[in-house]
């Protein structure tokens, strides 16, 4: 059962990303990305990380992608992007992607070599305890980061058109 | 019970696809989406390793990555909006004023 869910979700996720590479419409790309992020949320759930799954769906598939869609609506590009020419660049990108993929697979195999298959990585209580003890400073600095991003975005894009 | 290496393999595959999308696309907004895919592949790797080692640190890191990604998306989109206002274009092959 778990395998069926895993296979469906991973095929959805990889398929959505592949469709994003092929499609030339920005709004379609954003919607494909919503699908990819939602199925990733399901995969997070399969990994015994219910809180990360919820945050993934709320923040990524919800907030961030709505932000993207608003931006796309603002740009209001009438013409779709012209067809990408099959250039040297695309071939180089495919080569680089393949090399990186192989390299990461090798690195991942090594990283997993020392793993001891234990139980679940702890529930939400453990995660909350960790966030407010070991990672307390990081957690507080994150709130400063969000404030800075808010102010920065307003300073950059909040000006009047004719200013 | 799915072994964590399967998830790790999927994360690596997604990261590779994100890199490919970033270099194949020539439109600033879609390239930005490709960066988000790579960040998410990183999150999936964190969670599968958290599962493999049975520790919660990976899950805590994922929360930080998601927060930083949200901040990055906000500032990045603001920069893209400014670029679009000045140039009326988001094609990266048309934005070449910095070319020496």
Short mmCIF file of C-alpha atoms in Angstrom, two decimals:
data_model
loop_
_atom_site.label_atom_id
_atom_site.label_comp_id
_atom_site.label_asym_id
_atom_site.label_seq_id
_atom_site.Cartn_x
_atom_site.Cartn_y
_atom_site.Cartn_z
CA UNK A 1 0.00 0.00 0.00
CA UNK A 2 2.72 2.45 1.02
CA UNK A 3 4.64 1.54 -2.12
CA UNK A 4 1.64 2.30 -4.30
CA UNK A 5 1.26 5.73 -2.67
CA UNK A 6 4.98 6.37 -3.02
CA UNK A 7 5.04 5.43 -6.69
CA UNK A 8 1.95 7.48 -7.55
CA UNK A 9 3.25 10.55 -5.70
CA UNK A 10 6.76 10.35 -7.11
CA UNK A 11 5.50 9.86 -10.67
CA UNK A 12 3.19 12.87 -10.20
CA UNK A 13 6.03 14.96 -8.82
CA UNK A 14 8.63 14.07 -11.46
CA UNK A 15 6.00 14.28 -14.21
CA UNK A 16 4.95 17.77 -13.11
CA UNK A 17 8.54 18.98 -13.11
CA UNK A 18 9.14 17.42 -16.54
CA UNK A 19 5.96 19.08 -17.84
CA UNK A 20 7.26 22.37 -16.47
CA UNK A 21 10.45 21.96 -18.48
CA UNK A 22 8.47 21.25 -21.67
CA UNK A 23 5.69 23.83 -21.26
CA UNK A 24 6.27 27.43 -22.32
CA UNK A 25 3.36 29.07 -20.54
CA UNK A 26 4.32 30.70 -17.25
CA UNK A 27 0.91 30.24 -15.61
CA UNK A 28 0.90 26.54 -16.57
CA UNK A 29 4.42 26.23 -15.17
CA UNK A 30 3.28 27.68 -11.85
CA UNK A 31 0.33 25.27 -11.69
CA UNK A 32 2.59 22.29 -12.52
CA UNK A 33 4.79 23.44 -9.67
CA UNK A 34 1.80 23.50 -7.31
CA UNK A 35 1.14 19.86 -8.26
CA UNK A 36 4.79 18.95 -7.71
CA UNK A 37 4.87 20.63 -4.30
CA UNK A 38 1.57 19.09 -3.20
CA UNK A 39 2.79 15.58 -4.08
CA UNK A 40 6.07 16.33 -2.29
CA UNK A 41 3.95 17.17 0.75
CA UNK A 42 2.46 13.68 0.53
CA UNK A 43 5.95 12.18 0.27
CA UNK A 44 6.97 14.11 3.40
CA UNK A 45 4.01 12.51 5.14
CA UNK A 46 5.27 9.07 4.08
CA UNK A 47 8.61 9.92 5.72
CA UNK A 48 7.01 10.29 9.18
CA UNK A 49 7.22 14.08 8.99
CA UNK A 50 3.58 15.20 9.34
CA UNK A 51 4.48 18.74 10.38
CA UNK A 52 6.83 19.25 7.44
CA UNK A 53 4.11 17.85 5.17
CA UNK A 54 1.54 20.33 6.49
CA UNK A 55 3.97 23.24 6.22
CA UNK A 56 4.93 22.17 2.71
CA UNK A 57 1.32 22.23 1.52
CA UNK A 58 0.43 25.44 3.37
CA UNK A 59 3.55 27.50 2.68
CA UNK A 60 4.80 26.13 -0.63
CA UNK A 61 1.77 24.92 -2.55
CA UNK A 62 -0.31 27.65 -0.89
CA UNK A 63 1.49 30.87 -0.12
CA UNK A 64 4.59 30.85 -2.31
CA UNK A 65 2.86 29.62 -5.44
CA UNK A 66 0.01 32.12 -5.00
CA UNK A 67 2.71 34.79 -4.83
CA UNK A 68 4.13 33.46 -8.10
CA UNK A 69 0.70 33.48 -9.73
CA UNK A 70 0.11 37.07 -8.58
CA UNK A 71 3.44 38.06 -10.08
CA UNK A 72 2.52 36.32 -13.37
CA UNK A 73 -0.81 38.16 -13.41
CA UNK A 74 1.03 41.45 -12.85
CA UNK A 75 3.38 40.87 -15.76
CA UNK A 76 0.45 39.91 -17.95
CA UNK A 77 2.60 38.66 -20.82
CA UNK A 78 0.30 38.35 -23.80
CA UNK A 79 2.54 36.27 -26.02
CA UNK A 80 3.84 32.93 -24.73
CA UNK A 81 7.59 32.58 -24.62
CA UNK A 82 9.03 31.82 -28.05
CA UNK A 83 10.06 28.25 -28.70
CA UNK A 84 13.46 27.51 -27.24
CA UNK A 85 15.96 26.68 -29.91
CA UNK A 86 17.72 23.35 -29.53
CA UNK A 87 21.04 24.97 -28.93
CA UNK A 88 24.37 23.89 -27.59
CA UNK A 89 23.17 25.38 -24.30
CA UNK A 90 20.39 22.81 -23.87
CA UNK A 91 22.81 19.96 -24.65
CA UNK A 92 25.32 21.34 -22.14
CA UNK A 93 22.54 21.70 -19.55
CA UNK A 94 21.50 18.07 -20.09
CA UNK A 95 25.12 16.95 -19.76
CA UNK A 96 25.64 18.99 -16.59
CA UNK A 97 22.38 17.70 -15.13
CA UNK A 98 23.38 14.08 -15.82
CA UNK A 99 26.85 14.49 -14.34
CA UNK A 100 25.41 16.16 -11.25
CA UNK A 101 22.81 13.41 -10.95
CA UNK A 102 25.41 10.62 -11.05
CA UNK A 103 27.63 12.49 -8.61
CA UNK A 104 24.78 13.03 -6.16
CA UNK A 105 23.72 9.38 -6.39
CA UNK A 106 27.26 8.33 -5.45
CA UNK A 107 27.36 10.87 -2.60
CA UNK A 108 23.96 9.73 -1.33
CA UNK A 109 25.05 6.08 -1.31
CA UNK A 110 28.02 7.03 0.82
CA UNK A 111 25.88 9.17 3.16
CA UNK A 112 23.54 6.28 3.78
CA UNK A 113 26.32 3.79 4.46
CA UNK A 114 26.53 4.67 8.17
CA UNK A 115 22.81 4.88 8.80
CA UNK A 116 21.28 2.70 11.46
CA UNK A 117 17.66 1.86 10.71
CA UNK A 118 16.00 2.90 13.93
CA UNK A 119 12.42 3.86 14.67
CA UNK A 120 10.54 6.96 13.63
CA UNK A 121 12.46 10.25 13.89
CA UNK A 122 10.17 11.40 16.70
CA UNK A 123 6.83 13.10 16.60
CA UNK A 124 5.89 16.75 16.70
CA UNK A 125 6.74 17.02 20.42
CA UNK A 126 10.34 16.09 19.71
CA UNK A 127 10.50 18.54 16.84
CA UNK A 128 9.04 21.37 18.94
CA UNK A 129 11.41 20.63 21.81
CA UNK A 130 14.34 20.70 19.40
CA UNK A 131 13.21 24.00 17.84
CA UNK A 132 12.94 25.74 21.21
CA UNK A 133 16.10 24.34 22.77
CA UNK A 134 18.97 23.47 20.42
CA UNK A 135 17.74 25.61 17.54
CA UNK A 136 16.32 28.48 19.59
CA UNK A 137 18.68 31.14 18.20
CA UNK A 138 18.18 29.97 14.63
CA UNK A 139 14.43 30.01 15.20
CA UNK A 140 14.48 33.59 16.51
CA UNK A 141 16.82 34.77 13.76
CA UNK A 142 14.38 33.32 11.24
CA UNK A 143 11.74 35.78 12.39
CA UNK A 144 14.20 38.64 11.87
CA UNK A 145 14.91 37.25 8.40
CA UNK A 146 11.22 37.28 7.52
CA UNK A 147 10.88 40.87 8.74
CA UNK A 148 13.91 41.87 6.68
CA UNK A 149 12.48 40.14 3.59
CA UNK A 150 9.17 41.95 4.08
CA UNK A 151 10.84 45.36 4.37
CA UNK A 152 13.18 44.57 1.50
CA UNK A 153 10.38 43.51 -0.84
CA UNK A 154 8.41 46.66 -0.02
CA UNK A 155 11.47 48.86 -0.53
CA UNK A 156 12.19 47.20 -3.89
CA UNK A 157 8.79 46.83 -5.48
CA UNK A 158 6.50 49.03 -3.39
CA UNK A 159 7.37 52.25 -5.22
CA UNK A 160 4.90 54.01 -7.43
CA UNK A 161 5.22 53.29 -11.14
CA UNK A 162 6.26 56.87 -11.96
CA UNK A 163 8.63 57.34 -9.02
CA UNK B 1 7.66 0.35 4.68
CA UNK B 2 9.59 2.15 1.97
CA UNK B 3 13.36 2.31 2.45
CA UNK B 4 14.75 5.85 2.77
CA UNK B 5 17.21 5.36 -0.13
CA UNK B 6 14.21 5.36 -2.49
CA UNK B 7 13.30 8.84 -1.25
CA UNK B 8 16.90 9.97 -1.47
CA UNK B 9 17.07 8.78 -5.07
CA UNK B 10 13.90 10.74 -5.85
CA UNK B 11 15.43 13.83 -4.22
CA UNK B 12 18.55 13.50 -6.36
CA UNK B 13 16.42 13.05 -9.48
CA UNK B 14 14.38 16.17 -8.65
CA UNK B 15 17.53 18.19 -8.03
CA UNK B 16 18.92 17.13 -11.42
CA UNK B 17 15.66 18.07 -13.12
CA UNK B 18 15.74 21.44 -11.35
CA UNK B 19 19.26 22.13 -12.62
CA UNK B 20 18.19 21.09 -16.12
CA UNK B 21 15.13 23.37 -15.99
CA UNK B 22 17.22 26.28 -14.74
CA UNK B 23 19.62 26.05 -17.66
CA UNK B 24 17.15 25.13 -20.40
CA UNK B 25 14.64 27.91 -19.65
CA UNK B 26 15.35 31.48 -20.66
CA UNK B 27 12.58 33.14 -18.73
CA UNK B 28 13.44 34.66 -15.37
CA UNK B 29 10.26 33.59 -13.61
CA UNK B 30 10.51 29.93 -14.69
CA UNK B 31 14.17 29.84 -13.74
CA UNK B 32 13.17 31.09 -10.32
CA UNK B 33 10.66 28.21 -10.10
CA UNK B 34 13.49 25.81 -10.98
CA UNK B 35 15.42 27.13 -7.97
CA UNK B 36 12.40 26.35 -5.80
CA UNK B 37 12.40 22.77 -7.16
CA UNK B 38 16.05 22.38 -6.15
CA UNK B 39 15.28 23.70 -2.64
CA UNK B 40 12.48 21.18 -2.34
CA UNK B 41 14.73 18.36 -3.48
CA UNK B 42 17.06 19.38 -0.67
CA UNK B 43 14.17 19.23 1.79
CA UNK B 44 13.25 15.74 0.62
CA UNK B 45 16.87 14.64 1.09
CA UNK B 46 16.90 16.11 4.62
CA UNK B 47 13.72 14.27 5.54
CA UNK B 48 14.81 10.94 4.07
CA UNK B 49 18.10 11.15 5.98
CA UNK B 50 16.19 12.10 9.15
CA UNK B 51 14.18 8.94 8.61
CA UNK B 52 17.25 6.82 7.82
CA UNK B 53 19.07 7.92 10.97
CA UNK B 54 15.95 8.11 13.14
CA UNK B 55 16.67 11.68 14.27
CA UNK B 56 14.49 14.79 14.28
CA UNK B 57 17.24 17.31 13.40
CA UNK B 58 16.56 16.88 9.71
CA UNK B 59 12.94 17.86 10.20
CA UNK B 60 13.95 20.99 12.11
CA UNK B 61 16.31 21.95 9.29
CA UNK B 62 13.52 21.51 6.74
CA UNK B 63 11.44 24.09 8.57
CA UNK B 64 14.33 26.57 8.37
CA UNK B 65 14.85 25.81 4.69
CA UNK B 66 11.17 26.44 3.98
CA UNK B 67 11.26 29.75 5.86
CA UNK B 68 14.39 30.92 4.07
CA UNK B 69 12.86 29.83 0.76
CA UNK B 70 9.76 31.91 1.49
CA UNK B 71 11.88 34.97 2.26
CA UNK B 72 13.94 34.32 -0.86
CA UNK B 73 10.81 34.00 -3.01
CA UNK B 74 9.46 37.33 -1.72
CA UNK B 75 12.68 39.27 -2.35
CA UNK B 76 13.35 37.48 -5.64
CA UNK B 77 9.90 38.21 -7.01
CA UNK B 78 10.26 41.85 -5.93
CA UNK B 79 13.53 42.05 -7.89
CA UNK B 80 11.85 40.43 -10.91
CA UNK B 81 9.02 42.96 -10.70
CA UNK B 82 11.54 45.82 -10.70
CA UNK B 83 13.39 44.31 -13.67
CA UNK B 84 10.12 43.92 -15.56
CA UNK B 85 9.11 47.53 -14.88
CA UNK B 86 12.36 48.82 -16.28
CA UNK B 87 12.82 46.45 -19.22
CA UNK B 88 9.30 45.21 -20.08
CA UNK B 89 10.86 41.78 -20.57
CA UNK B 90 11.80 38.76 -18.49
CA UNK B 91 13.86 36.97 -21.14
CA UNK B 92 17.31 36.37 -19.76
CA UNK B 93 18.85 36.57 -23.23
CA UNK B 94 17.49 40.11 -23.57
CA UNK B 95 18.83 41.27 -20.22
CA UNK B 96 22.47 41.76 -21.09
CA UNK B 97 23.36 45.24 -19.92
CA UNK B 98 26.06 43.89 -17.64
CA UNK B 99 27.85 42.30 -20.59
CA UNK B 100 31.40 43.70 -20.73
#
